[in-house]
Amino acid sequence: MAEPVIETRALRKEFGEKVAVAELSLSVRRGEVFGFLGPNGAGKTTSLKMLLGLVRPSAGEGTVLGARLGDRATRARIGFLPEHFRFHEWLTGRELLRFHGQLYGMCGASLEARVDALLERLDLLDASELALRAYSKGMLQRVGLAQAMLNQPDLIFLDEPTSGLDPLGRLLVRDVIGELKRAGTTVFLNSHLLGEVEVTCDRVAFVKQGRTLREMVLAEHSPELEVDLRVDPLTSEVVQGLARFGEHVPQRNGSLRVRVPNEQALPEMARWVVERGFKLYQMSADRPSLESVFLEVMGDDQRPG
Amino acid sequence: MNGFPTIVRLTLHEARRKKVLVATLVCGLAMLGLFAIAFFFVSRDLGHNSGLPLVQRRLMLNFFIMAGLYGVNFLMVMTSVLLPVDTLSGEIASGVMQTVATKPIRRWEIVMGKWLAHAMVLIGYVLLLTCGVLLIARTISGFTPPNVTRGIPLMLLEGLVLLTLSIAGGARMSSIANGVTVFGLYGLAFVGAWTEQIGTMVGNATARSIGTAASLLMPSESMWQLAAWNMQPPLMRELQLTPFSPASVPNAAMVLWTVGYVVLTLIVALRGFARREL
């Protein structure tokens, strides 16, 4: 298993009497694309700020790239794209990247070459001499992503990177995340767009009310299956019996859904139903969608944010 | 240490684009124009044919130049407070600071970079206007007030007090609350300084002590009074004929306190911003 680049133990943040993050414990491995999911108000942004050293934890501890949170030398190896990236609107895109490159200690021809490469990669070369006030929301987000990549970071934090982007922009960002992963960069992705996370991330953590509820490997990489069954009669004996093969997922429409660890369970389940004389009308297996897992993890008490 | 010069450069770039600076520059140039026209006519009428003795003519010209410098002082106060009022708080509120503070840069480099750049702009601005007033007076009348090399640095020190307070406030407060607070302190200093002067004139020790305490709390106005006192001939100081001739003259210890006040305020700004959660 790859070494962890982020490790936190019971990180907590209180603002007065309000608890923003109750107990954040997570581990992110080198080279993975890690999704950080939760509803609005779950403490995602505060958690991100603690990892970046912008906010001091009230309790708990953590390391990023092996150093304490907020360590200055370590920040030279980190990139960060905040949600709704904004900067001085009178700067041109090129000036903005130069300024941030200088803050990373870059200068001269190497900085200029890096700026050119990123402007081209993020499809902003044509707009490089325009002031940021002339940029669309999507262009701002892309130039923000470029400034986060200037130092070829070992770890990059992306807070809603596709916010404000059109489908082509999203595709571009998705490709860039893929390139970062191939280059060995660890990506910490905070996003509401579960579809984006599903196709981009290797692993995700679900947070609610400032607690890590669950970490999981995503569908593409996981052998887990969700099995839908239509059995007659659907008695409690059937529900309890089939739940032995995995984890019963409550369904509102009266059908039965069981999450099983792998496909080996499927013939066993069918045999169990038939041998007991129940009628099996339908049995289908699919990878669980991130949305269904999200809803299940968040529970019925979660209200729209 | 790449952060500090980078922040200085960006802040200078930013200051050039600020409408506040453009507005104060336009107002300053308009004031210089008005001063030049008025001074020309006053100087002409106070010429050799006016029948007034030379000493009286010089006192009147000096008074008029002090009025011009008081105009510069007023614009400097506005510029010192308003130019940097949102340099920290505005960037914190807009989220710009989050991107900067996550770079490998120390927080003190951000504060000091912004302070130095704004101080450079302020010094340039004040020198432009004070030298403008003095040059106009010299060209028209051939007269220059005494001790301007002592008076102008004292005016600059007053500006630095306000500028540093404005930056320090921005580390903890919103832009509007910060601006109101610094102008409020300036008002306190203004009233305090006049209380001290009137207390001295009428021999009321309590009023004088209250004024001194207010000046210690906020020494900006006392620096202007000391600057004005320095830039007047001895006779004008002694007679206390104009509002620019203080009855109670701030001493060298007050100047030292003001320098210390700027340093202390800067330390408060550095500590406040270092602890500020972004």
Coordinates of C-alpha atoms in Angstrom, one line a residue:
Chain A
M1 CA 0.0 0.0 0.0
A2 CA 1.3 3.5 -0.9
E3 CA 2.4 5.7 1.9
P4 CA -0.1 8.2 3.2
V5 CA 0.4 11.9 2.1
I6 CA -2.4 13.1 4.4
E7 CA -3.2 11.6 7.8
T8 CA -5.5 13.1 10.4
R9 CA -6.6 11.9 13.7
A10 CA -9.7 13.3 15.4
L11 CA -9.2 16.8 13.9
R12 CA -11.7 19.2 15.4
K13 CA -12.6 22.8 14.8
E14 CA -15.0 24.9 16.8
F15 CA -16.0 28.5 16.1
G16 CA -17.3 29.7 19.4
E17 CA -20.0 27.2 20.4
K18 CA -20.5 26.0 16.8
V19 CA -18.7 22.8 16.0
A20 CA -17.7 22.9 12.3
V21 CA -15.7 19.7 12.3
A22 CA -16.3 17.2 15.0
E23 CA -13.8 14.5 14.4
L24 CA -12.0 14.1 11.1
S25 CA -9.9 11.1 10.8
L26 CA -8.7 10.1 7.3
S27 CA -5.8 8.8 5.4
V28 CA -5.0 9.7 1.8
R29 CA -2.4 7.6 -0.1
R30 CA 0.3 8.9 -2.4
G31 CA -0.8 9.0 -6.0
E32 CA -4.5 8.5 -5.6
V33 CA -7.4 10.8 -6.5
F34 CA -9.3 11.1 -3.3
G35 CA -12.9 12.5 -3.2
F36 CA -14.1 14.3 -0.2
L37 CA -17.9 14.2 -0.1
G38 CA -20.6 15.5 2.1
P39 CA -23.7 17.7 2.1
N40 CA -23.5 21.5 2.5
G41 CA -22.4 22.4 6.0
A42 CA -20.7 19.1 6.6
G43 CA -17.4 20.8 7.4
K44 CA -15.6 20.0 4.1
T45 CA -14.2 23.5 3.4
T46 CA -13.2 23.9 7.1
S47 CA -11.4 20.5 6.9
L48 CA -9.7 21.6 3.7
K49 CA -8.6 24.8 5.3
M50 CA -7.2 23.0 8.3
L51 CA -5.2 20.7 6.0
L52 CA -3.8 23.8 4.2
G53 CA -3.0 25.7 7.4
L54 CA -5.5 28.5 6.8
V55 CA -7.4 27.5 9.9
R56 CA -6.0 26.1 13.2
P57 CA -7.6 22.9 14.6
S58 CA -9.2 23.2 18.0
A59 CA -8.1 19.6 18.7
G60 CA -6.6 16.5 17.1
E61 CA -3.6 16.3 14.9
G62 CA -2.6 15.6 11.3
T63 CA 0.2 15.6 8.8
V64 CA 0.4 16.6 5.2
L65 CA 3.3 15.2 3.1
G66 CA 4.8 14.1 6.4
A67 CA 4.9 17.6 8.0
R68 CA 2.7 19.3 10.5
L69 CA -0.4 21.1 9.1
G70 CA 0.5 24.5 7.5
D71 CA 4.2 23.9 7.3
R72 CA 5.7 26.5 5.1
A73 CA 8.3 24.4 3.3
T74 CA 5.7 21.8 2.6
R75 CA 3.4 24.4 1.0
A76 CA 6.0 24.6 -1.8
R77 CA 4.9 21.1 -2.8
I78 CA 1.2 21.8 -2.6
G79 CA -1.3 23.3 -5.0
F80 CA -4.7 24.7 -4.1
L81 CA -7.7 25.8 -6.1
P82 CA -10.3 27.4 -3.9
E83 CA -14.0 27.2 -4.7
H84 CA -15.1 30.2 -6.9
F85 CA -11.5 31.2 -7.6
R86 CA -11.1 35.0 -7.6
F87 CA -8.1 37.3 -8.0
H88 CA -7.4 41.0 -8.7
E89 CA -9.5 41.5 -11.8
W90 CA -7.1 44.1 -13.3
L91 CA -4.3 41.5 -13.7
T92 CA -4.1 39.6 -17.0
G93 CA -4.1 35.8 -16.9
R94 CA -0.4 35.7 -17.6
E95 CA 0.4 38.3 -14.9
L96 CA -1.6 36.3 -12.4
L97 CA 0.4 33.1 -13.2
R98 CA 3.7 35.0 -13.0
F99 CA 2.7 36.5 -9.6
H100 CA 1.8 33.0 -8.2
G101 CA 4.9 31.5 -9.7
Q102 CA 7.1 34.1 -8.0
L103 CA 5.4 33.2 -4.7
Y104 CA 6.5 29.6 -5.3
G105 CA 10.0 30.9 -5.8
M106 CA 10.0 30.5 -9.6
C107 CA 11.6 33.0 -11.9
G108 CA 13.1 33.7 -15.3
A109 CA 12.8 31.5 -18.3
S110 CA 11.6 28.4 -16.4
L111 CA 8.7 30.4 -15.0
E112 CA 7.8 31.8 -18.4
A113 CA 8.0 28.3 -20.0
R114 CA 5.7 26.9 -17.2
V115 CA 3.2 29.7 -17.6
D116 CA 3.1 29.2 -21.4
A117 CA 2.6 25.4 -21.0
L118 CA -0.2 25.8 -18.5
L119 CA -2.0 28.5 -20.5
E120 CA -1.9 26.2 -23.5
R121 CA -3.0 23.1 -21.5
L122 CA -5.9 25.0 -19.9
D123 CA -6.9 26.5 -23.3
L124 CA -6.2 30.0 -22.2
L125 CA -3.4 31.1 -24.5
D126 CA -5.6 33.3 -26.5
A127 CA -6.9 35.1 -23.4
S128 CA -3.5 35.3 -21.6
E129 CA -3.1 39.1 -22.2
L130 CA -6.7 39.9 -21.2
A131 CA -7.6 41.3 -17.8
L132 CA -9.3 38.8 -15.5
R133 CA -12.4 41.0 -15.5
A134 CA -13.0 39.9 -19.1
Y135 CA -12.8 36.2 -18.2
S136 CA -15.9 34.1 -18.0
K137 CA -16.6 32.0 -14.9
G138 CA -15.2 29.0 -16.5
M139 CA -12.0 30.8 -17.7
L140 CA -11.5 32.0 -14.1
Q141 CA -11.8 28.5 -12.8
R142 CA -9.3 27.3 -15.4
V143 CA -6.7 30.0 -14.7
G144 CA -7.2 29.1 -11.0
L145 CA -6.4 25.5 -11.8
A146 CA -3.3 26.6 -13.7
Q147 CA -2.0 28.6 -10.7
A148 CA -2.5 25.5 -8.5
M149 CA -0.4 23.5 -10.9
L150 CA 2.5 26.0 -11.4
N151 CA 4.9 24.2 -9.0
Q152 CA 4.2 20.7 -10.3
P153 CA 2.8 19.8 -6.9
D154 CA 3.1 16.5 -5.1
L155 CA -0.4 17.1 -3.7
I156 CA -3.1 19.3 -5.1
F157 CA -6.3 20.4 -3.3
L158 CA -9.2 21.1 -5.7
D159 CA -12.3 22.6 -4.1
E160 CA -15.2 22.3 -6.6
P161 CA -12.9 22.5 -9.6
T162 CA -15.7 22.1 -12.2
S163 CA -17.9 24.8 -10.6
G164 CA -19.1 27.1 -13.3
L165 CA -17.6 25.1 -16.1
D166 CA -19.6 24.0 -19.2
P167 CA -19.4 20.3 -20.3
L168 CA -16.3 20.9 -22.4
G169 CA -14.6 22.7 -19.5
R170 CA -15.5 19.8 -17.2
L171 CA -14.1 17.3 -19.6
L172 CA -10.9 19.3 -19.8
V173 CA -10.6 19.4 -16.0
R174 CA -11.3 15.7 -15.8
D175 CA -8.5 15.1 -18.3
V176 CA -6.1 17.3 -16.4
I177 CA -6.9 15.4 -13.2
G178 CA -6.1 12.2 -15.0
E179 CA -2.8 13.7 -16.2
L180 CA -1.9 14.8 -12.7
K181 CA -2.6 11.3 -11.4
R182 CA -0.4 9.7 -14.1
A183 CA 2.4 12.2 -13.2
G184 CA 2.2 10.9 -9.6
T185 CA 0.4 13.8 -8.0
T186 CA -2.1 13.1 -5.3
V187 CA -5.4 14.8 -5.9
F188 CA -7.7 15.8 -3.0
L189 CA -11.0 16.6 -4.6
N190 CA -13.8 18.3 -2.9
S191 CA -16.9 18.2 -5.1
H192 CA -20.7 18.1 -5.0
L193 CA -20.9 16.6 -8.5
L194 CA -21.1 12.9 -7.7
G195 CA -21.0 11.9 -11.3
E196 CA -17.7 13.8 -11.7
V197 CA -16.3 12.2 -8.6
E198 CA -17.4 8.7 -9.7
V199 CA -15.4 8.9 -12.9
T200 CA -12.4 10.7 -11.5
C201 CA -11.7 9.4 -8.0
D202 CA -10.0 6.2 -6.8
R203 CA -11.4 6.5 -3.3
V204 CA -13.8 8.7 -1.4
A205 CA -14.6 9.7 2.1
F206 CA -18.1 10.7 3.2
V207 CA -18.3 13.4 5.9
K208 CA -21.4 14.5 7.8
Q209 CA -21.6 17.0 10.6
G210 CA -17.8 17.1 10.7
R211 CA -17.3 13.4 11.0
T212 CA -15.9 10.9 8.6
L213 CA -18.7 8.3 8.2
R214 CA -17.2 6.1 5.7
E215 CA -14.2 5.6 3.3
M216 CA -14.6 3.5 0.2
V217 CA -12.9 2.4 -3.0
L218 CA -15.0 3.5 -5.9
A219 CA -17.2 1.2 -8.0
E220 CA -14.8 0.8 -10.9
H221 CA -12.1 -0.4 -8.6
S222 CA -14.3 -2.4 -6.2
P223 CA -15.9 -5.8 -6.7
E224 CA -18.9 -4.8 -4.6
L225 CA -22.3 -5.3 -6.3
E226 CA -25.9 -4.3 -5.5
V227 CA -28.3 -7.1 -6.2
D228 CA -32.0 -6.4 -6.8
L229 CA -34.4 -9.3 -6.3
R230 CA -38.1 -9.8 -6.8
V231 CA -39.2 -12.7 -4.6
D232 CA -42.7 -13.9 -3.9
P233 CA -43.7 -13.9 -1.1
L234 CA -41.3 -11.3 0.3
T235 CA -41.4 -12.4 3.9
S236 CA -39.1 -11.4 6.8
E237 CA -37.5 -14.8 6.5
V238 CA -36.5 -14.0 2.9
V239 CA -35.1 -10.6 3.9
Q240 CA -33.2 -11.9 6.9
G241 CA -32.0 -15.0 4.9
L242 CA -30.6 -13.0 1.9
A243 CA -29.1 -10.3 4.2
R244 CA -26.6 -13.1 5.3
F245 CA -24.9 -12.8 1.9
G246 CA -24.1 -9.1 2.3
E247 CA -25.7 -6.0 3.6
H248 CA -29.4 -5.3 3.2
V249 CA -30.2 -1.9 1.6
P250 CA -33.6 -0.7 2.5
Q251 CA -35.8 0.1 -0.5
R252 CA -38.9 2.2 -0.6
N253 CA -40.6 0.4 -3.5
G254 CA -41.0 -2.9 -1.8
S255 CA -38.3 -4.8 -3.7
L256 CA -35.3 -6.3 -2.0
R257 CA -31.8 -4.9 -2.5
V258 CA -28.7 -6.5 -1.0
R259 CA -25.1 -5.3 -1.3
V260 CA -22.7 -8.2 -1.7
P261 CA -18.9 -8.2 -1.6
N262 CA -18.4 -9.9 -5.0
E263 CA -20.2 -11.8 -7.8
Q264 CA -19.5 -15.2 -6.2
A265 CA -22.5 -14.6 -3.9
L266 CA -25.0 -14.4 -6.8
P267 CA -25.5 -18.2 -7.5
E268 CA -25.5 -18.9 -3.8
M269 CA -28.3 -16.3 -3.3
A270 CA -30.4 -17.8 -6.2
R271 CA -30.0 -21.3 -4.8
W272 CA -31.0 -20.2 -1.3
V273 CA -34.3 -18.7 -2.6
V274 CA -35.2 -21.6 -4.9
E275 CA -34.3 -24.4 -2.4
R276 CA -36.7 -22.8 0.1
G277 CA -39.6 -22.9 -2.3
F278 CA -39.8 -19.1 -2.9
K279 CA -40.5 -17.8 -6.5
L280 CA -37.7 -15.8 -7.9
Y281 CA -39.0 -13.5 -10.7
Q282 CA -36.1 -11.2 -11.1
M283 CA -32.5 -11.0 -10.0
S284 CA -30.1 -8.3 -11.3
A285 CA -26.7 -7.1 -10.2
D286 CA -25.1 -3.8 -10.7
R287 CA -22.2 -1.7 -9.3
P288 CA -23.7 0.6 -6.6
S289 CA -23.8 4.2 -7.9
L290 CA -22.1 6.8 -5.8
E291 CA -25.3 8.6 -5.5
S292 CA -27.1 5.6 -3.9
V293 CA -24.2 5.1 -1.5
F294 CA -24.2 8.9 -0.7
L295 CA -27.9 8.8 0.1
E296 CA -27.5 5.7 2.2
V297 CA -24.5 7.0 4.1
M298 CA -26.1 10.4 4.8
G299 CA -29.4 8.8 6.0
D300 CA -32.9 9.9 6.0
D301 CA -32.4 12.8 8.4
Q302 CA -30.3 14.7 5.9
R303 CA -32.1 17.8 4.4
P304 CA -31.1 19.6 1.3
G305 CA -28.3 22.2 2.0
Chain B
M1 CA 12.5 35.0 0.7
N2 CA 10.7 35.6 -2.6
G3 CA 7.4 36.5 -1.1
F4 CA 8.2 39.9 0.4
P5 CA 9.4 41.6 -2.9
T6 CA 6.6 39.9 -4.8
I7 CA 4.0 41.3 -2.5
V8 CA 5.6 44.8 -2.6
R9 CA 5.5 44.7 -6.4
L10 CA 1.9 43.5 -6.6
T11 CA 0.7 46.1 -4.0
L12 CA 2.4 48.9 -5.9
H13 CA 0.8 47.7 -9.1
E14 CA -2.5 47.5 -7.2
A15 CA -2.2 51.0 -5.7
R16 CA -1.6 52.5 -9.1
R17 CA -5.0 51.1 -10.2
K18 CA -6.9 52.2 -7.2
K19 CA -9.5 54.9 -7.8
V20 CA -8.8 56.3 -4.3
L21 CA -5.3 57.2 -5.4
V22 CA -6.5 58.7 -8.7
A23 CA -9.1 60.7 -6.8
T24 CA -6.7 62.1 -4.2
L25 CA -4.1 62.9 -6.9
V26 CA -6.7 64.8 -8.9
C27 CA -7.9 66.6 -5.8
G28 CA -4.3 67.3 -4.8
L29 CA -3.4 68.7 -8.3
A30 CA -6.6 70.8 -8.2
M31 CA -5.6 72.1 -4.8
L32 CA -2.2 73.0 -6.1
G33 CA -3.7 74.8 -9.0
L34 CA -6.0 76.8 -6.7
F35 CA -3.2 77.5 -4.3
A36 CA -1.0 78.8 -7.2
I37 CA -3.7 81.2 -8.4
A38 CA -4.6 82.5 -5.0
F39 CA -0.9 82.8 -3.9
F40 CA -0.1 84.7 -7.1
F41 CA -2.7 87.4 -6.3
V42 CA -2.0 87.5 -2.5
S43 CA 1.7 87.8 -3.2
R44 CA 1.2 90.5 -5.8
D45 CA -0.9 92.6 -3.4
L46 CA 1.6 92.0 -0.6
G47 CA 4.4 93.3 -2.8
H48 CA 6.6 96.2 -2.2
N49 CA 3.9 98.6 -3.1
S50 CA 1.5 97.4 -0.4
G51 CA 3.2 99.7 2.2
L52 CA 3.4 96.8 4.7
P53 CA 6.7 96.2 6.5
L54 CA 8.8 93.2 5.2
V55 CA 8.3 91.2 8.4
Q56 CA 4.5 91.5 8.2
R57 CA 4.5 90.6 4.5
R58 CA 6.6 87.5 5.3
L59 CA 4.3 86.5 8.1
M60 CA 1.3 86.7 5.9
L61 CA 3.0 84.7 3.1
N62 CA 4.1 82.1 5.7
F63 CA 0.5 81.9 7.0
F64 CA -0.8 81.4 3.5
I65 CA 1.8 78.6 2.8
M66 CA 0.8 76.9 6.0
A67 CA -2.8 77.0 4.8
G68 CA -1.7 75.2 1.6
L69 CA 0.3 72.7 3.6
Y70 CA -2.8 72.1 5.9
G71 CA -4.7 71.2 2.7
V72 CA -2.0 68.7 1.8
N73 CA -2.2 67.4 5.4
F74 CA -5.9 66.9 5.0
L75 CA -5.5 65.0 1.8
M76 CA -2.7 62.9 3.3
V77 CA -4.9 61.9 6.2
M78 CA -7.6 60.7 3.7
T79 CA -5.1 58.9 1.6
S80 CA -3.3 57.2 4.5
V81 CA -6.5 55.7 5.8
L82 CA -8.5 55.0 2.6
L83 CA -5.7 53.7 0.3
P84 CA -4.8 50.6 2.5
V85 CA -8.1 50.2 4.3
D86 CA -9.1 47.1 2.4
T87 CA -5.8 45.7 1.4
L88 CA -6.0 42.9 4.0
S89 CA -9.7 42.8 4.9
G90 CA -10.8 43.0 1.2
E91 CA -8.6 40.2 0.1
I92 CA -9.6 38.1 3.1
A93 CA -13.3 38.7 2.4
S94 CA -13.0 38.0 -1.4
G95 CA -11.0 34.8 -0.9
V96 CA -7.9 36.2 -2.7
M97 CA -5.9 35.8 0.5
Q98 CA -6.5 32.1 0.7
T99 CA -4.7 31.5 -2.6
V100 CA -1.8 33.7 -1.5
A101 CA -1.5 32.4 2.1
T102 CA -1.3 28.8 0.9
K103 CA 1.9 29.6 -1.0
P104 CA 5.3 29.0 0.7
I105 CA 5.3 32.5 2.1
R106 CA 5.3 33.8 5.7
R107 CA 2.3 35.8 6.8
W108 CA 4.6 38.7 8.0
E109 CA 5.9 39.0 4.5
I110 CA 2.3 39.7 3.3
V111 CA 1.7 42.4 5.9
M112 CA 5.2 44.0 5.6
G113 CA 5.1 43.9 1.8
K114 CA 1.7 45.7 1.8
W115 CA 2.9 48.2 4.5
L116 CA 6.1 49.1 2.6
A117 CA 4.4 49.5 -0.7
H118 CA 1.6 51.7 0.7
A119 CA 4.2 53.7 2.7
M120 CA 6.2 54.3 -0.5
V121 CA 3.1 55.5 -2.4
L122 CA 2.1 57.7 0.6
I123 CA 5.6 59.3 0.8
G124 CA 5.7 59.9 -2.9
Y125 CA 2.2 61.5 -2.8
V126 CA 3.0 63.8 0.2
L127 CA 6.4 64.8 -1.3
L128 CA 4.7 65.7 -4.6
L129 CA 2.1 67.9 -2.9
T130 CA 4.3 69.5 -0.2
C131 CA 7.1 70.2 -2.7
G132 CA 4.4 71.5 -5.1
V133 CA 3.1 74.0 -2.5
L134 CA 6.7 75.1 -1.6
L135 CA 7.8 75.4 -5.2
I136 CA 4.8 77.5 -6.2
A137 CA 5.4 79.8 -3.2
R138 CA 9.1 80.0 -4.0
T139 CA 8.6 80.7 -7.7
I140 CA 6.0 83.4 -7.1
S141 CA 7.3 85.2 -4.1
G142 CA 10.9 83.9 -3.6
F143 CA 9.9 82.9 0.0
T144 CA 10.2 79.5 1.6
P145 CA 9.1 78.8 5.2
P146 CA 11.8 77.8 7.7
N147 CA 12.7 74.2 8.7
V148 CA 10.8 72.5 5.9
T149 CA 13.2 69.6 6.1
R150 CA 12.0 69.1 9.7
G151 CA 8.4 69.8 9.1
I152 CA 7.8 67.5 6.1
P153 CA 9.2 64.3 7.8
L154 CA 6.9 65.1 10.8
M155 CA 3.9 65.3 8.4
L156 CA 5.0 61.9 6.9
L157 CA 5.2 60.4 10.3
E158 CA 1.6 61.5 10.9
G159 CA 0.6 59.8 7.7
L160 CA 2.5 56.6 8.7
V161 CA 0.6 56.5 12.0
L162 CA -2.7 56.5 10.1
L163 CA -1.6 54.1 7.4
T164 CA -0.2 51.6 9.9
L165 CA -3.4 51.7 11.9
S166 CA -5.5 51.2 8.8
I167 CA -3.4 48.1 7.8
A168 CA -3.5 46.8 11.4
G169 CA -7.3 47.2 11.6
G170 CA -7.6 45.3 8.3
A171 CA -6.0 42.3 9.8
R172 CA -8.9 41.9 12.3
M173 CA -11.9 44.0 11.0
S174 CA -14.0 44.4 7.9
S175 CA -13.0 47.3 5.6
I176 CA -15.9 49.6 6.7
A177 CA -15.4 49.0 10.4
N178 CA -11.7 49.5 10.0
G179 CA -12.2 52.8 8.2
V180 CA -14.7 54.1 10.7
T181 CA -12.4 53.1 13.6
V182 CA -9.3 54.8 12.2
F183 CA -11.1 58.0 11.3
G184 CA -12.7 57.9 14.8
L185 CA -9.2 57.7 16.3
Y186 CA -8.1 60.6 14.1
G187 CA -11.1 62.6 15.3
L188 CA -10.1 61.8 18.9
A189 CA -6.6 63.0 18.3
F190 CA -7.9 66.2 16.6
V191 CA -10.2 67.1 19.5
G192 CA -7.5 66.0 22.0
A193 CA -4.9 68.3 20.5
W194 CA -7.2 71.3 20.5
T195 CA -8.2 70.5 24.1
E196 CA -4.6 70.6 25.0
Q197 CA -4.0 73.9 23.2
I198 CA -7.0 75.6 24.8
G199 CA -6.1 74.1 28.2
T200 CA -2.6 75.6 27.9
M201 CA -3.9 79.0 26.8
V202 CA -6.4 79.4 29.6
G203 CA -4.1 77.7 32.1
N204 CA -6.5 74.7 32.8
A205 CA -4.2 71.8 33.8
T206 CA -7.1 69.2 33.6
A207 CA -7.9 70.1 30.0
R208 CA -4.3 70.0 29.1
S209 CA -3.8 66.6 30.7
I210 CA -6.9 65.2 28.9
G211 CA -5.5 66.5 25.6
T212 CA -2.0 65.0 26.3
A213 CA -3.6 61.7 27.1
A214 CA -5.6 61.8 23.8
S215 CA -2.4 62.6 21.9
L216 CA -0.6 59.7 23.5
L217 CA -3.4 57.4 22.5
M218 CA -3.4 58.8 19.0
P219 CA -0.4 61.0 18.2
S220 CA -1.3 61.9 14.6
E221 CA -2.5 65.5 15.2
S222 CA 0.4 66.4 17.5
M223 CA 2.8 65.6 14.7
W224 CA 1.0 68.0 12.4
Q225 CA 1.1 70.7 15.1
L226 CA 4.9 70.1 15.6
A227 CA 5.4 70.2 11.8
A228 CA 3.5 73.5 11.6
W229 CA 5.3 75.0 14.6
N230 CA 8.7 74.1 12.9
M231 CA 7.7 75.7 9.6
Q232 CA 6.9 79.1 11.0
P233 CA 9.3 82.0 11.9
P234 CA 9.9 82.4 15.7
L235 CA 7.9 85.6 15.8
M236 CA 4.8 83.9 14.4
R237 CA 5.2 81.0 16.9
E238 CA 5.5 83.4 19.8
L239 CA 2.5 85.6 18.9
Q240 CA 0.3 82.6 18.3
L241 CA -1.6 84.6 15.7
T242 CA -2.8 81.7 13.6
P243 CA -4.4 78.3 14.3
F244 CA -1.0 76.8 13.1
S245 CA 0.8 78.2 16.1
P246 CA 0.3 75.8 19.0
A247 CA 0.4 77.1 22.5
S248 CA 1.6 73.7 23.8
V249 CA 4.3 72.4 21.5
P250 CA 4.8 68.6 21.3
N251 CA 8.4 67.8 22.4
A252 CA 11.0 65.3 21.1
A253 CA 9.7 62.6 23.5
M254 CA 6.4 62.8 21.6
V255 CA 8.2 62.3 18.3
L256 CA 9.9 59.2 19.8
W257 CA 6.6 58.0 21.1
T258 CA 5.0 58.4 17.7
V259 CA 7.8 56.4 16.0
G260 CA 7.3 53.7 18.7
Y261 CA 3.6 53.9 18.1
V262 CA 4.1 53.0 14.4
V263 CA 6.4 50.1 15.4
L264 CA 4.0 48.8 18.0
T265 CA 1.0 49.1 15.7
L266 CA 2.9 47.2 13.0
I267 CA 3.7 44.5 15.5
V268 CA 0.0 44.3 16.4
A269 CA -0.8 44.0 12.7
L270 CA 1.8 41.2 12.2
R271 CA 0.5 39.3 15.2
G272 CA -3.2 39.9 14.3
F273 CA -2.7 38.6 10.8
A274 CA -0.5 35.7 11.8
R275 CA -3.3 34.5 14.1
R276 CA -6.1 35.3 11.7
E277 CA -8.0 32.3 10.4
L278 CA -8.5 32.6 6.7

